[in-house]
CSV table of C-alpha atoms in Angstrom, one decimal:
chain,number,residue,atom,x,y,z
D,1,UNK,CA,-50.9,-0.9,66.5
D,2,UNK,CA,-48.2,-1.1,63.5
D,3,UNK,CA,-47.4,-4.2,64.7
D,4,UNK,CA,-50.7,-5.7,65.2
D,5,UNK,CA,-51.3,-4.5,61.5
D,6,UNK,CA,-48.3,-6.0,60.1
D,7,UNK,CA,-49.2,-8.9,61.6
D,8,UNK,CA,-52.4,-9.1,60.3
D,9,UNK,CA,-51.4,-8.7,56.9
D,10,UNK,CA,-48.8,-11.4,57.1
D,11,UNK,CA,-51.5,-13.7,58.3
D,12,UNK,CA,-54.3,-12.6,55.5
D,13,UNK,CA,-51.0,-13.1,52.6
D,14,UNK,CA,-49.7,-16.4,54.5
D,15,UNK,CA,-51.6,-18.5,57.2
D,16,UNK,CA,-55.0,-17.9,55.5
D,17,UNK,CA,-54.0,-19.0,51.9
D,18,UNK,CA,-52.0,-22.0,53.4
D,19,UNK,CA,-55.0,-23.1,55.1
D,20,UNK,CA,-57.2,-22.6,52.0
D,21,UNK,CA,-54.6,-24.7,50.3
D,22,UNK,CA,-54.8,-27.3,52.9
D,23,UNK,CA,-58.4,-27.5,52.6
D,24,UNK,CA,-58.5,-28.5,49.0
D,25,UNK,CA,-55.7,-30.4,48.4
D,26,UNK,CA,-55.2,-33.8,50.3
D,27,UNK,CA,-52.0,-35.1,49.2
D,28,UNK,CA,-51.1,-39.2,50.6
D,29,UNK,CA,-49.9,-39.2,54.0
D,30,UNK,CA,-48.9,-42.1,56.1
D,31,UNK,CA,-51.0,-42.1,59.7
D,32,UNK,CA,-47.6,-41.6,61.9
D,33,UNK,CA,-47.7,-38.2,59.8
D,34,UNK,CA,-52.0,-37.5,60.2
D,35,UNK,CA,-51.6,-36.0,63.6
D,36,UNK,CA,-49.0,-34.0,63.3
D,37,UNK,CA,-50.9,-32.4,60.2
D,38,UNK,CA,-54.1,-32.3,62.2
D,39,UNK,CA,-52.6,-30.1,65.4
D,40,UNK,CA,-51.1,-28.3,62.7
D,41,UNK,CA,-54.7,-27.4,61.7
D,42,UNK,CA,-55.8,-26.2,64.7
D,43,UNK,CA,-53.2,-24.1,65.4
D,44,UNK,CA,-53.7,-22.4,62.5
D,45,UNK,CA,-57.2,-22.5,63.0
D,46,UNK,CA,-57.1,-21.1,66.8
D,47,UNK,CA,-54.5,-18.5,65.2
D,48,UNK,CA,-57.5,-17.5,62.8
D,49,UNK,CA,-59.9,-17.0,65.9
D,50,UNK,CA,-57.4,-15.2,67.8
D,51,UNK,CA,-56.9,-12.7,65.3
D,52,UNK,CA,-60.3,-11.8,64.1
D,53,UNK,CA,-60.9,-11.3,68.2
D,54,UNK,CA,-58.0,-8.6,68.1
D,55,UNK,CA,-58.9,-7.2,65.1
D,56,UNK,CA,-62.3,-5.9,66.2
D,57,UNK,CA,-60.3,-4.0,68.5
D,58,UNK,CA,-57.7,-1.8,65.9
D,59,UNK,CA,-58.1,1.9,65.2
D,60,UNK,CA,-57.7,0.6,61.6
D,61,UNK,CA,-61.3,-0.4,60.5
D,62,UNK,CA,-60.6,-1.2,56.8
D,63,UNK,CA,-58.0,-3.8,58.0
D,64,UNK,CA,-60.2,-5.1,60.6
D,65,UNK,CA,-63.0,-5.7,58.2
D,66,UNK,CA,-60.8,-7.6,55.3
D,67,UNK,CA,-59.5,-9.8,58.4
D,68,UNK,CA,-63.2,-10.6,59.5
D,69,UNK,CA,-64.0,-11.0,55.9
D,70,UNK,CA,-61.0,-13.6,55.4
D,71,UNK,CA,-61.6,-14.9,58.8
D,72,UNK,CA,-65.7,-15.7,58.3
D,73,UNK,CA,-64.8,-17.5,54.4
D,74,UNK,CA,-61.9,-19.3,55.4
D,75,UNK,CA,-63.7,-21.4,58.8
D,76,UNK,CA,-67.4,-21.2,57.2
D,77,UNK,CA,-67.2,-24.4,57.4
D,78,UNK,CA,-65.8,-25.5,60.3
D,79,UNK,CA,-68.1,-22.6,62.2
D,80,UNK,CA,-70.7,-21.4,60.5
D,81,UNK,CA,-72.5,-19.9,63.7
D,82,UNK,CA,-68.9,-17.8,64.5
D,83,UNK,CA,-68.2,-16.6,60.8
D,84,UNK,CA,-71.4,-15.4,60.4
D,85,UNK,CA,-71.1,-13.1,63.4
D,86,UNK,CA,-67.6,-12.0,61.9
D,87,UNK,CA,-69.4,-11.0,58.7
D,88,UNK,CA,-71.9,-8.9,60.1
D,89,UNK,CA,-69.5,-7.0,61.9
D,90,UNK,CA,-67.4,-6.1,59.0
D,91,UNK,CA,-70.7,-5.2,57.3
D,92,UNK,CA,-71.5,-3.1,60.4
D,93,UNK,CA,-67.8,-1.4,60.5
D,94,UNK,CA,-68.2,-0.9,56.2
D,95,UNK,CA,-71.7,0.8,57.1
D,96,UNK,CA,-69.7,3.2,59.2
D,97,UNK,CA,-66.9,4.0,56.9
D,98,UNK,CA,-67.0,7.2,55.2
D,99,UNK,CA,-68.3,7.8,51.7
D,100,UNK,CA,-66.4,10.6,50.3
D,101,UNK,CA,-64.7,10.4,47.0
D,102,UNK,CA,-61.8,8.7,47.6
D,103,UNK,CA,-60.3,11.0,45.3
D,104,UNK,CA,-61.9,15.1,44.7
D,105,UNK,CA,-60.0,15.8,41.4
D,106,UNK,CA,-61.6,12.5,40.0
D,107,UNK,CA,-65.4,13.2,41.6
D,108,UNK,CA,-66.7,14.2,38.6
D,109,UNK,CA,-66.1,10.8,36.5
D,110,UNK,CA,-66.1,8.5,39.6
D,111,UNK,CA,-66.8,8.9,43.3
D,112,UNK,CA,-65.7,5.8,44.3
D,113,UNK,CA,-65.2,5.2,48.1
D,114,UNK,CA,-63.7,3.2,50.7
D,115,UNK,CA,-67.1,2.0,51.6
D,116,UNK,CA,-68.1,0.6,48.2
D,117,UNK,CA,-65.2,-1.1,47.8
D,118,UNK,CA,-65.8,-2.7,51.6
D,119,UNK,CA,-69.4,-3.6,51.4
D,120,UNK,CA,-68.0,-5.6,47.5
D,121,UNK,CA,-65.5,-7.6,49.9
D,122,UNK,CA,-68.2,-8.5,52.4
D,123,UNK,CA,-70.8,-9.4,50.4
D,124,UNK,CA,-69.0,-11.6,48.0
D,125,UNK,CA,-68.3,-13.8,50.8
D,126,UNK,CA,-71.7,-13.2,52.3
D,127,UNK,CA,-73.3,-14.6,48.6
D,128,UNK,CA,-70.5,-17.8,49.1
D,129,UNK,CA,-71.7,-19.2,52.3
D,130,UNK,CA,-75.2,-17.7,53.0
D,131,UNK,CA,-77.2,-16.5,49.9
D,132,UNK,CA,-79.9,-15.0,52.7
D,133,UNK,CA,-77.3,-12.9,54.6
D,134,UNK,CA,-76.2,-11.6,51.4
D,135,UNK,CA,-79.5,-10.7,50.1
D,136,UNK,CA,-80.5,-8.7,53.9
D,137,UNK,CA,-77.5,-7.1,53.0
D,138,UNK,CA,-79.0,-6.2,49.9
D,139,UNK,CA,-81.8,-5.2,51.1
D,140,UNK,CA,-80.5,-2.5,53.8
D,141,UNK,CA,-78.8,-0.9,50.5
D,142,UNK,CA,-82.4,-0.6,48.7
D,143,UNK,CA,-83.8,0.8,51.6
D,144,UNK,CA,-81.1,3.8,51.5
D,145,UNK,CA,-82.4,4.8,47.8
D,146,UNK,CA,-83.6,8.0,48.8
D,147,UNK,CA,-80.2,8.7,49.8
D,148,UNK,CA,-78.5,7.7,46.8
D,149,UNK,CA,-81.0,9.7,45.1
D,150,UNK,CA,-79.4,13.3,47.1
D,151,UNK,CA,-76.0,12.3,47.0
D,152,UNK,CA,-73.6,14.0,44.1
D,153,UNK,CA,-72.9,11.4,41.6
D,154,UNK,CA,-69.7,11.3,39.3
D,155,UNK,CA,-70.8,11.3,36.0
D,156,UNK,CA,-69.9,7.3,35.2
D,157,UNK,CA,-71.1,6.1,38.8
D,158,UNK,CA,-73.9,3.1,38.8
D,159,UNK,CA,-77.0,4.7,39.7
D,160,UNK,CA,-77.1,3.7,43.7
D,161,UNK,CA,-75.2,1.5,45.9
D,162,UNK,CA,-77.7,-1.5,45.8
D,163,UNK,CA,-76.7,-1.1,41.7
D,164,UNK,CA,-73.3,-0.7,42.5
D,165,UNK,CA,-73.1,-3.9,44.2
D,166,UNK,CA,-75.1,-6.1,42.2
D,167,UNK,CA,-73.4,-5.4,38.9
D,168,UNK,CA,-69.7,-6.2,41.2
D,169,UNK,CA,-71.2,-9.5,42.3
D,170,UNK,CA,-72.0,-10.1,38.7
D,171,UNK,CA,-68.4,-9.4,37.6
D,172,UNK,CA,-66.8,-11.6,40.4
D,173,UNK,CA,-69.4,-14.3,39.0
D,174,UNK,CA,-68.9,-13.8,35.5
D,175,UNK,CA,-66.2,-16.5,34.6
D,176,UNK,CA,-67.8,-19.2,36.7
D,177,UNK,CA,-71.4,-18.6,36.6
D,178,UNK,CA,-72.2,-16.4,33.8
D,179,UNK,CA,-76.5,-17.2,34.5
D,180,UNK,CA,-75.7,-15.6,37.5
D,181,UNK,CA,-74.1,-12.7,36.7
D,182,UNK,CA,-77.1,-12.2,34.1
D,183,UNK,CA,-79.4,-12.9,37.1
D,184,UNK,CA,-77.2,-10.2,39.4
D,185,UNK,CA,-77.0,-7.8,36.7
D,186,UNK,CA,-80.9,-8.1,36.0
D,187,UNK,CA,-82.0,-7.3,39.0
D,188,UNK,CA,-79.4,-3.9,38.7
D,189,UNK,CA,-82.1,-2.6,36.3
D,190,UNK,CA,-84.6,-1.9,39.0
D,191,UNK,CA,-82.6,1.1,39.9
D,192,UNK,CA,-81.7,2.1,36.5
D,193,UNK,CA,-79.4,1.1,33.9
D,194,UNK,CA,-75.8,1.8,35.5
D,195,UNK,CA,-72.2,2.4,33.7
D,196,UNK,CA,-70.8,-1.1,34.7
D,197,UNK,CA,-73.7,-2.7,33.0
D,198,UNK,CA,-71.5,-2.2,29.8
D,199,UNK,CA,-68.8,-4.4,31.3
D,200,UNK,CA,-71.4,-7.0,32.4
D,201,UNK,CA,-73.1,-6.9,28.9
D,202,UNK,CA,-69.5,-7.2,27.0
D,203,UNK,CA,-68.0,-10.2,29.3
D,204,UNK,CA,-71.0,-11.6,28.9
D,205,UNK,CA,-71.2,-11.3,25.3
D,206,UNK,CA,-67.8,-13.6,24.8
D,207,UNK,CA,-68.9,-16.3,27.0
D,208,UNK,CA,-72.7,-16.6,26.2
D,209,UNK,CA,-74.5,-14.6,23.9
D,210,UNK,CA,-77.6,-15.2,24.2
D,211,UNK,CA,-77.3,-14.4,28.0
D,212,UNK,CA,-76.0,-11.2,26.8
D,213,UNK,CA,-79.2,-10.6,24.4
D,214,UNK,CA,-81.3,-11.6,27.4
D,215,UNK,CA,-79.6,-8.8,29.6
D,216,UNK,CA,-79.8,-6.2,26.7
D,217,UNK,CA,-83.2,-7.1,26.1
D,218,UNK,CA,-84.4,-6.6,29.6
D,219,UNK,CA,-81.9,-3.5,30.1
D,220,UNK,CA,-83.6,-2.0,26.7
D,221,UNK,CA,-87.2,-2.7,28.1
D,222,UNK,CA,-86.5,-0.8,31.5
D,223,UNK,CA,-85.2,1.9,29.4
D,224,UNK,CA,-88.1,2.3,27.0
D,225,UNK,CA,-90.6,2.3,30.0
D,226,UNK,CA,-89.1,4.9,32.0
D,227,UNK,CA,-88.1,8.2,32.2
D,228,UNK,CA,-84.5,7.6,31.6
D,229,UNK,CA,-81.3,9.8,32.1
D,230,UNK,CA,-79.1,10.4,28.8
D,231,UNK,CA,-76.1,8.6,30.4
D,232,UNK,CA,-78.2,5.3,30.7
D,233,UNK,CA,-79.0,5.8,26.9
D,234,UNK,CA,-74.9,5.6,26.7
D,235,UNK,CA,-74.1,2.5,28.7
D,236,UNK,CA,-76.0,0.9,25.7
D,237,UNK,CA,-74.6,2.5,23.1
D,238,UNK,CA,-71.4,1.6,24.0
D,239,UNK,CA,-71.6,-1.7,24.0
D,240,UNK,CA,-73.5,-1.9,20.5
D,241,UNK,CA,-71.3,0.2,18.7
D,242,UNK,CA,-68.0,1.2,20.5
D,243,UNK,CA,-66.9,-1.1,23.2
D,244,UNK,CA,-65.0,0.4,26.3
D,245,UNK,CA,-65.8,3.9,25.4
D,246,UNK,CA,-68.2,6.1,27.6
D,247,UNK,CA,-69.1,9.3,27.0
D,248,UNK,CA,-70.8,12.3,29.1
D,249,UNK,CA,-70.2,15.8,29.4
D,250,UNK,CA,-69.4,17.5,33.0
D,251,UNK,CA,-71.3,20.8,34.7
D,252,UNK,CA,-69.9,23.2,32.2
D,253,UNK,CA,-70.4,21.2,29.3
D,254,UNK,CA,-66.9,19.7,28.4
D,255,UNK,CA,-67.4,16.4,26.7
D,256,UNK,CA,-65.7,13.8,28.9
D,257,UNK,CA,-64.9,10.6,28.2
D,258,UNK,CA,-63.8,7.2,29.8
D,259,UNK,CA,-62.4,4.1,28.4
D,260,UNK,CA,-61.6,0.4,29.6
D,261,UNK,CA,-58.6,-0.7,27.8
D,262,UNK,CA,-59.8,-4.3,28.7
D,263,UNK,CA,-62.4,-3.9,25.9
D,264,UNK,CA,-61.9,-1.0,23.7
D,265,UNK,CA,-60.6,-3.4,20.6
D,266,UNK,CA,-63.5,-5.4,20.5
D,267,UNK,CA,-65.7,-6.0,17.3
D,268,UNK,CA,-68.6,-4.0,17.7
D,269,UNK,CA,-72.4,-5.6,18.7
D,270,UNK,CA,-74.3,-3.9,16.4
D,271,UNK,CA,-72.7,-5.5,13.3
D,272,UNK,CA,-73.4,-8.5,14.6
D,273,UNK,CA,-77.2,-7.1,16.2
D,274,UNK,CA,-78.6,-4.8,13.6
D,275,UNK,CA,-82.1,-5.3,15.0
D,276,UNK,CA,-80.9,-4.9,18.3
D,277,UNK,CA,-79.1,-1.8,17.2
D,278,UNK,CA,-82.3,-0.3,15.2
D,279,UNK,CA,-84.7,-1.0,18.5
D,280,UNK,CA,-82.5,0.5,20.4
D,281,UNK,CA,-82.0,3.9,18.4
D,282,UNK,CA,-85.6,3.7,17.9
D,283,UNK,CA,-85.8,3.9,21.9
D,284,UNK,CA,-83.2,6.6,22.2
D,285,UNK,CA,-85.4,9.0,19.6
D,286,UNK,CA,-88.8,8.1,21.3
D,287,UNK,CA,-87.6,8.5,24.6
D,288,UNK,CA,-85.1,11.2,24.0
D,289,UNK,CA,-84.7,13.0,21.4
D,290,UNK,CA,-88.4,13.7,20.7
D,291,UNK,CA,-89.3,15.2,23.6
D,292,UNK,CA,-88.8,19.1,24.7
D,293,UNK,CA,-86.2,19.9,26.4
D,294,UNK,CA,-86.2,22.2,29.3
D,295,UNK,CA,-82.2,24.4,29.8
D,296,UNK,CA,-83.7,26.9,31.7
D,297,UNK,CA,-82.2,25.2,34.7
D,298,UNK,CA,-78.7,24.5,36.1
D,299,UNK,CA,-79.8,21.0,36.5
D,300,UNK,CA,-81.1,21.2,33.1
D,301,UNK,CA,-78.7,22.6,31.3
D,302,UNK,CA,-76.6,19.8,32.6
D,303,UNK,CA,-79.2,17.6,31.3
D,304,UNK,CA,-79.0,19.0,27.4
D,305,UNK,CA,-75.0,18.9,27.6
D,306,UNK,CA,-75.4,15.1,28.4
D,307,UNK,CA,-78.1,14.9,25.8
D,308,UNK,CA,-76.1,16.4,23.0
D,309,UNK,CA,-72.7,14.6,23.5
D,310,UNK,CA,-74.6,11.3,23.6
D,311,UNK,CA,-77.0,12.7,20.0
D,312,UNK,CA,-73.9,13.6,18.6
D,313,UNK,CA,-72.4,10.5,19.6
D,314,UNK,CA,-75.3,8.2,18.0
D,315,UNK,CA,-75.5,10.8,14.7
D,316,UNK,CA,-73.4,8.3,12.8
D,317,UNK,CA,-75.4,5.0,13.6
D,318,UNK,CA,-78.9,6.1,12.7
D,319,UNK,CA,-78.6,6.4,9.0
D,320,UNK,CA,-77.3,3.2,9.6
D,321,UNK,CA,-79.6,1.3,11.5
D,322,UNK,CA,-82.4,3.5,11.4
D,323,UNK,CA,-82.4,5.8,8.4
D,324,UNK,CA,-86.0,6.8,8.9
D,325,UNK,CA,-84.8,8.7,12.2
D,326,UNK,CA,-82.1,10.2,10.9
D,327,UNK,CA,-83.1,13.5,10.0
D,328,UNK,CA,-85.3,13.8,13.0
D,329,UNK,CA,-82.7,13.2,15.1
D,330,UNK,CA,-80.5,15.6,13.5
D,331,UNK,CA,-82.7,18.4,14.1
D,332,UNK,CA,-83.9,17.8,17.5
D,333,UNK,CA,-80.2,18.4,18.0
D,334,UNK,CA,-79.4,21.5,15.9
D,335,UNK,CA,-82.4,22.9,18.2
D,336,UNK,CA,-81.0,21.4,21.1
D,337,UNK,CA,-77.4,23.2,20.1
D,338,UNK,CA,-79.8,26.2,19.8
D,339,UNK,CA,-80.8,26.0,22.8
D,340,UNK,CA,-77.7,25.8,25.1
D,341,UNK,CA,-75.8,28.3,23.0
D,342,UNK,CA,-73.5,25.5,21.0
D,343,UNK,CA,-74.4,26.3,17.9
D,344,UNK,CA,-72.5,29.7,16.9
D,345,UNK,CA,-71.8,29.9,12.8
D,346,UNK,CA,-71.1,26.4,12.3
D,347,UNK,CA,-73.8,23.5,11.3
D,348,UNK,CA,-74.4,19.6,12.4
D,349,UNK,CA,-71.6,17.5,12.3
D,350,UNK,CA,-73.6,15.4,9.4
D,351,UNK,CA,-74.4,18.6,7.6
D,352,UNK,CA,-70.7,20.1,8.0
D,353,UNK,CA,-69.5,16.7,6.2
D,354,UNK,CA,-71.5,16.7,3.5
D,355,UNK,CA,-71.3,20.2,2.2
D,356,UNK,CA,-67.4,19.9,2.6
D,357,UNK,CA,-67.1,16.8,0.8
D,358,UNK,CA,-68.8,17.4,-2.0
D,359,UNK,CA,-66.1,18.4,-4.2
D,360,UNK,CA,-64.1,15.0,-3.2
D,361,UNK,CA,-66.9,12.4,-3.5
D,362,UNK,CA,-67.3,12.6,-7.4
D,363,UNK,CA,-65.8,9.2,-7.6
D,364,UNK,CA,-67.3,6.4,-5.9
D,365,UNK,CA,-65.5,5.9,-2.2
D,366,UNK,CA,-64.5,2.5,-1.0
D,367,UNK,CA,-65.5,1.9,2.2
D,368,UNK,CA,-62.0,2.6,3.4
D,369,UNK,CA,-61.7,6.6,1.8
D,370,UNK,CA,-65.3,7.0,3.4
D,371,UNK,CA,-64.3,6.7,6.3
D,372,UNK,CA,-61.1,8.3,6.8
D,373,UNK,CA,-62.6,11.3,4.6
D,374,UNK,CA,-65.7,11.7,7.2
D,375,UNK,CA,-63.4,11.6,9.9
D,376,UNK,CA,-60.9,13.9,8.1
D,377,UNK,CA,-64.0,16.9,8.2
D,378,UNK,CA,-64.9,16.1,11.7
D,379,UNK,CA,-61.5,16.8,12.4
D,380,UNK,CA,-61.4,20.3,10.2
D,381,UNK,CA,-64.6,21.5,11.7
D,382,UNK,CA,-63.5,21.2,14.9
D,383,UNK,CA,-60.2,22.8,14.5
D,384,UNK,CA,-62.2,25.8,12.8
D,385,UNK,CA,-64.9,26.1,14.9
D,386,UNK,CA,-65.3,29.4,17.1
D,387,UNK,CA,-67.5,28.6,19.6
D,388,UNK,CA,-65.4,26.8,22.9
D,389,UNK,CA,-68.4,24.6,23.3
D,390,UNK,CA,-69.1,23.2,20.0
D,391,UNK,CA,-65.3,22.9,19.8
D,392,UNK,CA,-65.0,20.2,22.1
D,393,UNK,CA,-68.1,18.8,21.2
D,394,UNK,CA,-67.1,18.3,17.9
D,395,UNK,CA,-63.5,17.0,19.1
D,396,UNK,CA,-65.0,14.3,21.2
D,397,UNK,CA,-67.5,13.8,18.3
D,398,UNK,CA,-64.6,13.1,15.8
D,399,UNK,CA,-62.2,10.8,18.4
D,400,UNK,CA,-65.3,8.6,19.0
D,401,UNK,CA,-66.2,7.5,15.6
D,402,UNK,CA,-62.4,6.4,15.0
D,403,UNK,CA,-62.7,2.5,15.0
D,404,UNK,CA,-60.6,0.3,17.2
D,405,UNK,CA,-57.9,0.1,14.4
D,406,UNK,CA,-57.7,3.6,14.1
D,407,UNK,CA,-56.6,4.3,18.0
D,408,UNK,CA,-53.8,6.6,17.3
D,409,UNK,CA,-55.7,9.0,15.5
D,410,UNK,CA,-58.5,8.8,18.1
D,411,UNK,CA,-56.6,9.5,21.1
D,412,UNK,CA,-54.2,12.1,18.9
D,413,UNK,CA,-57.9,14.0,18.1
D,414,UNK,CA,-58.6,13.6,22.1
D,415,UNK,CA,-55.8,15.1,23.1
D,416,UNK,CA,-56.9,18.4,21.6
D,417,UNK,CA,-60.0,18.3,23.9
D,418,UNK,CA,-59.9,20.6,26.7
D,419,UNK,CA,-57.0,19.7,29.3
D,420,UNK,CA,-58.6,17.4,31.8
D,421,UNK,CA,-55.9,16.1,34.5
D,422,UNK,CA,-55.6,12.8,34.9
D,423,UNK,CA,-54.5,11.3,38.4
D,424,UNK,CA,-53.0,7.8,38.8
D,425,UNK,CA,-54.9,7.0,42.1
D,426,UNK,CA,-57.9,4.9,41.0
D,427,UNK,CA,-57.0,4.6,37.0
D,428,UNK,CA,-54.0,3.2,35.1
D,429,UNK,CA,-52.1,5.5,32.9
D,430,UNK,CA,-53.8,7.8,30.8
D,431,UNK,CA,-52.4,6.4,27.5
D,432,UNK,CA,-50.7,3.5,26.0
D,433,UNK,CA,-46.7,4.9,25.8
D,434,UNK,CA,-46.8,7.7,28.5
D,435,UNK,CA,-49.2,9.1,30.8
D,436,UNK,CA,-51.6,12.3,29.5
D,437,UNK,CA,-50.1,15.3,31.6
D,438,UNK,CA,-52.4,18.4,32.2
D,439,UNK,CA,-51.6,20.0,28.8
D,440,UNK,CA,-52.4,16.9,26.8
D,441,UNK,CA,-55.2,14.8,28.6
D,442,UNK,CA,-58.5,14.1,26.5
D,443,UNK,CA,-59.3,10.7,27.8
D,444,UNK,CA,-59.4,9.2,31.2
D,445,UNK,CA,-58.5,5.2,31.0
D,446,UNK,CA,-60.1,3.3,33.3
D,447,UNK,CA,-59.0,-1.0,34.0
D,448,UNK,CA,-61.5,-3.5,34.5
D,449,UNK,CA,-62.6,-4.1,38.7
């Protein structure tokens, strides 16, 4: 079986790009040479066949479904009737592959699995060849909502596996067809407003933006009209206003955060967006942060952590971009910090700043001593507050409003956040010079799929 396995892999890294190779490139050759190349060709090609037989035989299922995967794009044309048989067996086979976590330290950001990662290889040459294949494909994962619905999501998953897909299909589309990627990523929104919309909304945004305002416009709409969790809230508010960062809190309440090096020094949206950026505050309070809210339950509780990290996250923007909401906002969540026990002596970040700068803003402030003053307090409150809880909240409070310029101070204020373990299975290293170890982790770094 070793062998058999070795062999396939040499076949998937050599024959099959060769062949691809000698499908679109016709170099001149003379006709004494034509029919040597052509038997050439069909040994390769009869090589092909006889390995995507074997390969529905190995113990080895995720090997046997790349191979039938490589096998169905590479003769498509030659046999259409053949591939597509091939394909829907390495669907079949990824339907059948377990869906754990692929890793249990990391199943509270992610819970990525095997089988995701399978169904993305089969369906991206499923929407190649045969647009109708790909979308019964689709369709199987809509019909398993209700499952998606029970199973225990990692904080930064996509909200089911139909969304999951959909916004990968968008990603693989992205350079070459960036309508369809807006079309892909759309139709995402009928399940919810996912985290990897935020990398479909930014990749966008430097190759069209007005595609990108037509995604964030119907991503904003599906928000307004529903009954929205706080973390879809975030996949927007990251892309206005800080690029590559998301934000949530876990079960207990530790602020947690993620970041896609790919994109965290980009200019932010909003400056460029400020109606954008006002409609969609103005969405966030309506929908959000002017309702009650309910911590009388586990599942609630969790609820009002995720609220508060992403209020406390958005606290800076408002008087911004929506000054009439500001104060509002700020005391839905002083009640909201009531409510879950955050609160202990100490006041709203906002508050905390002003009363402690008072004293040093005499003087007018350029733009540049605001800012590094603000930060400066969000940084002393934390390190004098009491409460464990409001600690960290107002750690990850202080690291997130550092601007892309400012990324050593950002991730030297993260690192004081509560120790989270970072594992080097699924994500690049934790930091730029050296990998976070368990005493010094605040931020987990994701790449780009």
């Amino acid at each position: 079986m070793k062998i058999k396995n070795v062999c396939a892999l040499l076949l998937v890294a050599i024959v099959f790009p060769a062949l691809t190779l000698g499908q679109t490139s016709k170099p001149t050759i003379t006709s004494a040479d034509r029919s040597q190349l052509e038997l050439r060709y069909a040994k390769a090609i009869e090589l092909i066949r006889d390995t995507a037989a074997d390969a529905t035989l190995w113990d080895d299922k995720r090997m046997t479904i790349i191979v039938l995967s490589n096998a169905a794009d590479l003769l498509w044309d030659d046999s259409p009737t053949q591939s597509a048989k091939w394909l829907t067996k390495a669907w079949d086979l990824a339907e059948q592959t377990a869906d754990s976590p692929r890793d249990d330290r990391l199943k509270e950001f992610f819970s990525h699995s095997v089988k995701g990662e399978l169904r993305t290889i089969v369906l991206g040459v499923a929407r190649k060849h045969d647009t109708k294949m790909a979308e019964s494909f689709l369709t199987r994962l809509a019909e398993q909502k209700c499952v998606d619905e029970k199973k225990e999501r990692g904080a930064f998953d996509d909200r089911t596996a139909r969304s999951e897909q959909l916004l990968s299909l968008a990603l693989q589309a992205m350079e070459s067809n960036p309508p369809l990627a807006t079309d892909l990523a759309a139709r995402s929104l009928a399940d919810g407003l996912s985290y990897n919309l935020q990398n479909v909304l930014t990749g966008l945004r430097s190759k069209n933006p007005e595609l990108a305002n037509r995604l964030f416009d119907l991503a904003l709409t599906r928000f307004s009209t529903a009954q929205p969790d706080p973390s879809e809230a975030d996949v927007l508010a990251g892309y206005l206003f800080q690029s590559g960062f998301a934000a949530s809190a876990n079960s207990t309440g530790q602020p947690i955060l993620v970041v896609n090096p790919a994109q965290q020094h980009l200019p932010a949206v909003a400056s460029h967006e400020p109606q954008r950026a006002r409609n969609f505050l103005v969405a966030v309070y309506q929908v959000l942060l002017a309702r009650p809210t309910l911590v009388d339950t586990p599942e609630g509780k969790v609820r009002g952590y995720r609220l508060l990290v992403l209020g406390q996250r958005l606290a800076e923007f408002y008087p911004a971009y929506a000054p009439d909401l500001s104060q509002p906002a700020q005391g839905f969540l002083a009640q909201l910090q009531r409510q879950l026990g955050a609160d202990g002596q100490t006041t709203s970040p906002s508050e905390n700043s002003r009363s402690n700068s008072g004293s040093e803003t005499s003087k007018n402030l350029t733009g540049e001593e605001s800012y590094n003053l603000h930060v400066k307090h969000l940084e002393e409150k934390a390190d004098n507050e009491q409460n464990p809880i409001a600690r960290k909240l107002a750690y990850a409070q202080a690291a997130l409003i550092t601007r892309a310029d400012d990324y050593e101070r950002g991730k030297r204020i993260a690192q004081k956040l509560t120790m989270i373990t970072c594992a080097r299975t699924q994500f690049r290293s934790c930091s730029t010079e050296r990998p976070y170890t368990s005493s010094s982790a605040g931020i987990l770094r994701r790449p780009t799929r």
